[in-house]
Structures are given as structure tokens and as C-alpha cells.
């Protein structure tokens, strides 16, 4: 056994290894339950909000948006500056919906 200086407790390494094994098994079960256990299948189909799908080039961040050769016009609805703005909003996963709502709710869009 090992004596811990700060708490005057005796620790048995054999008991610790059992507890560590139990925790590792629990973590493995949780990973499997939440789909992070190494499986290659996607839980959902790819999102249409992916800027790469909209412009036909790999876009992972705002810098990649700047280097897109030809901006999508969305059937002539948006100019290249607005399309660039929309694509850059789509690169921000947690705030993309509020940003897009603000963009499309601007009074100038209804003219």
C-alpha cells in the first residue's frame, strides 16, 4: 500500500486499478452510446449549410471563402459581395443561423 502525505490515507494499487478499469469501461460504453466509438457511419446526412457544397470548392473557414474562384449567385439573387458574406456566415457553426436571419431580415433585402 501507498501512504498519501496530505490525507494520511492508505491506498491499495490493486483497488485503484479495478476502479480505473471500471471507469475506462464506462467511458467506452458512453462513447458507443453517443456515436463516438470509432464507427465510420455518419449519424446524419451532410448538411446543405456546408459552404463547400454550395460553391463546389473546399471551404473550411473564412479565409477559404476569400479564395473561392467563382462565387455562387444563388440564381441571381445575390451579388458576389453578399454571396461571400453568406458563405462566411456558414463557416461559423454555432452562430450561422442568427447571422443568416439578420442578413436576410434586413429591410434592403425586401426591395
Short mmCIF file of C-alpha atoms in Angstrom, two decimals:
data_model
loop_
_atom_site.label_atom_id
_atom_site.label_comp_id
_atom_site.label_asym_id
_atom_site.label_seq_id
_atom_site.Cartn_x
_atom_site.Cartn_y
_atom_site.Cartn_z
CA UNK A 1 0.00 0.00 0.00
CA UNK A 2 0.99 3.63 -0.50
CA UNK A 3 0.59 6.34 2.10
CA UNK A 4 -0.66 9.68 0.75
CA UNK A 5 1.11 12.52 2.54
CA UNK A 6 -1.69 15.09 2.51
CA UNK A 7 -4.52 12.91 3.78
CA UNK A 8 -2.93 10.13 5.87
CA UNK A 9 -4.80 7.52 3.85
CA UNK A 10 -3.57 4.16 2.72
CA UNK A 11 -4.06 3.49 -0.99
CA UNK A 12 -4.03 -0.01 -2.39
CA UNK A 13 -2.85 -0.03 -6.05
CA UNK A 14 -4.86 -3.21 -6.71
CA UNK A 15 -8.09 -1.41 -5.79
CA UNK A 16 -7.10 1.61 -7.87
CA UNK A 17 -6.55 -0.50 -10.99
CA UNK A 18 -10.02 -2.04 -10.58
CA UNK A 19 -11.58 1.41 -10.30
CA UNK A 20 -9.61 2.68 -13.30
CA UNK A 21 -10.74 -0.34 -15.34
CA UNK A 22 -14.35 0.30 -14.33
CA UNK A 23 -14.08 3.98 -15.39
CA UNK A 24 -12.48 3.02 -18.72
CA UNK A 25 -15.30 0.56 -19.44
CA UNK A 26 -17.90 3.23 -18.58
CA UNK A 27 -16.22 5.78 -20.86
CA UNK A 28 -16.13 3.23 -23.68
CA UNK A 29 -19.84 2.49 -23.23
CA UNK A 30 -20.68 6.21 -23.33
CA UNK A 31 -18.64 6.69 -26.49
CA UNK A 32 -20.56 3.86 -28.12
CA UNK A 33 -23.89 5.24 -26.95
CA UNK A 34 -23.22 8.74 -28.29
CA UNK A 35 -21.75 7.50 -31.57
CA UNK A 36 -18.15 8.42 -30.91
CA UNK A 37 -16.86 4.90 -30.64
CA UNK A 38 -14.89 4.86 -33.87
CA UNK A 39 -17.66 3.89 -36.25
CA UNK A 40 -17.36 5.33 -39.72
CA UNK A 41 -21.06 5.90 -40.45
CA UNK A 42 -22.45 9.40 -40.20
CA UNK A 43 -25.30 9.94 -37.76
CA UNK A 44 -26.97 12.29 -40.23
CA UNK A 45 -26.51 13.13 -43.90
CA UNK A 46 -24.17 16.00 -44.73
CA UNK A 47 -25.72 19.41 -44.17
CA UNK A 48 -26.75 21.65 -47.04
CA UNK A 49 -25.40 24.51 -44.93
CA UNK A 50 -21.88 23.41 -45.82
CA UNK A 51 -20.28 26.23 -47.83
CA UNK A 52 -18.22 23.66 -49.76
CA UNK A 53 -21.42 22.11 -51.12
CA UNK A 54 -22.70 25.50 -52.25
CA UNK A 55 -19.63 26.71 -54.12
CA UNK A 56 -18.09 23.46 -55.35
CA UNK A 57 -14.73 24.05 -53.64
CA UNK A 58 -13.37 23.03 -50.26
CA UNK A 59 -14.26 25.77 -47.77
CA UNK A 60 -13.40 25.20 -44.11
CA UNK A 61 -13.02 28.75 -42.80
CA UNK A 62 -13.47 32.40 -43.70
CA UNK A 63 -10.07 32.60 -45.36
CA UNK A 64 -11.06 29.83 -47.77
CA UNK A 65 -14.12 31.90 -48.73
CA UNK A 66 -11.83 34.71 -49.86
CA UNK A 67 -10.11 32.38 -52.34
CA UNK A 68 -13.23 30.93 -53.97
CA UNK A 69 -12.74 31.42 -57.71
CA UNK A 70 -16.39 31.95 -58.63
CA UNK A 71 -18.92 32.92 -56.00
CA UNK A 72 -22.36 31.33 -56.30
CA UNK A 73 -25.07 33.82 -57.22
CA UNK A 74 -27.99 31.71 -55.94
CA UNK A 75 -29.88 32.12 -59.23
CA UNK A 76 -29.00 35.81 -59.45
CA UNK A 77 -30.46 36.61 -56.03
CA UNK A 78 -27.18 37.76 -54.50
CA UNK A 79 -24.20 39.69 -55.78
CA UNK A 80 -20.69 38.38 -55.22
CA UNK A 81 -20.13 40.51 -52.08
CA UNK A 82 -23.36 39.28 -50.48
CA UNK A 83 -22.63 35.68 -51.52
CA UNK A 84 -19.20 35.97 -49.91
CA UNK A 85 -20.83 37.23 -46.73
CA UNK A 86 -23.36 34.36 -46.68
CA UNK A 87 -20.63 31.76 -47.26
CA UNK A 88 -18.51 33.24 -44.49
CA UNK A 89 -21.53 33.08 -42.14
CA UNK A 90 -21.89 29.39 -42.98
CA UNK A 91 -18.36 28.70 -41.72
CA UNK A 92 -19.39 29.66 -38.15
CA UNK A 93 -21.22 26.57 -36.85
CA UNK A 94 -22.92 27.90 -33.71
CA UNK A 95 -23.85 31.38 -34.86
CA UNK A 96 -24.67 30.74 -38.52
CA UNK A 97 -28.44 30.74 -38.01
CA UNK A 98 -28.63 34.09 -36.16
CA UNK A 99 -26.22 35.65 -38.66
CA UNK A 100 -28.24 34.43 -41.65
CA UNK A 101 -31.52 35.55 -40.07
CA UNK A 102 -30.07 39.00 -39.50
CA UNK A 103 -28.71 39.11 -43.07
CA UNK A 104 -31.94 38.10 -44.77
CA UNK A 105 -34.20 40.15 -42.48
CA UNK A 106 -32.53 43.45 -43.40
CA UNK A 107 -35.08 45.84 -44.98
CA UNK A 108 -32.86 46.26 -48.07
CA UNK A 109 -33.44 42.58 -48.95
CA UNK A 110 -37.18 43.14 -49.40
CA UNK A 111 -36.91 45.85 -52.07
#
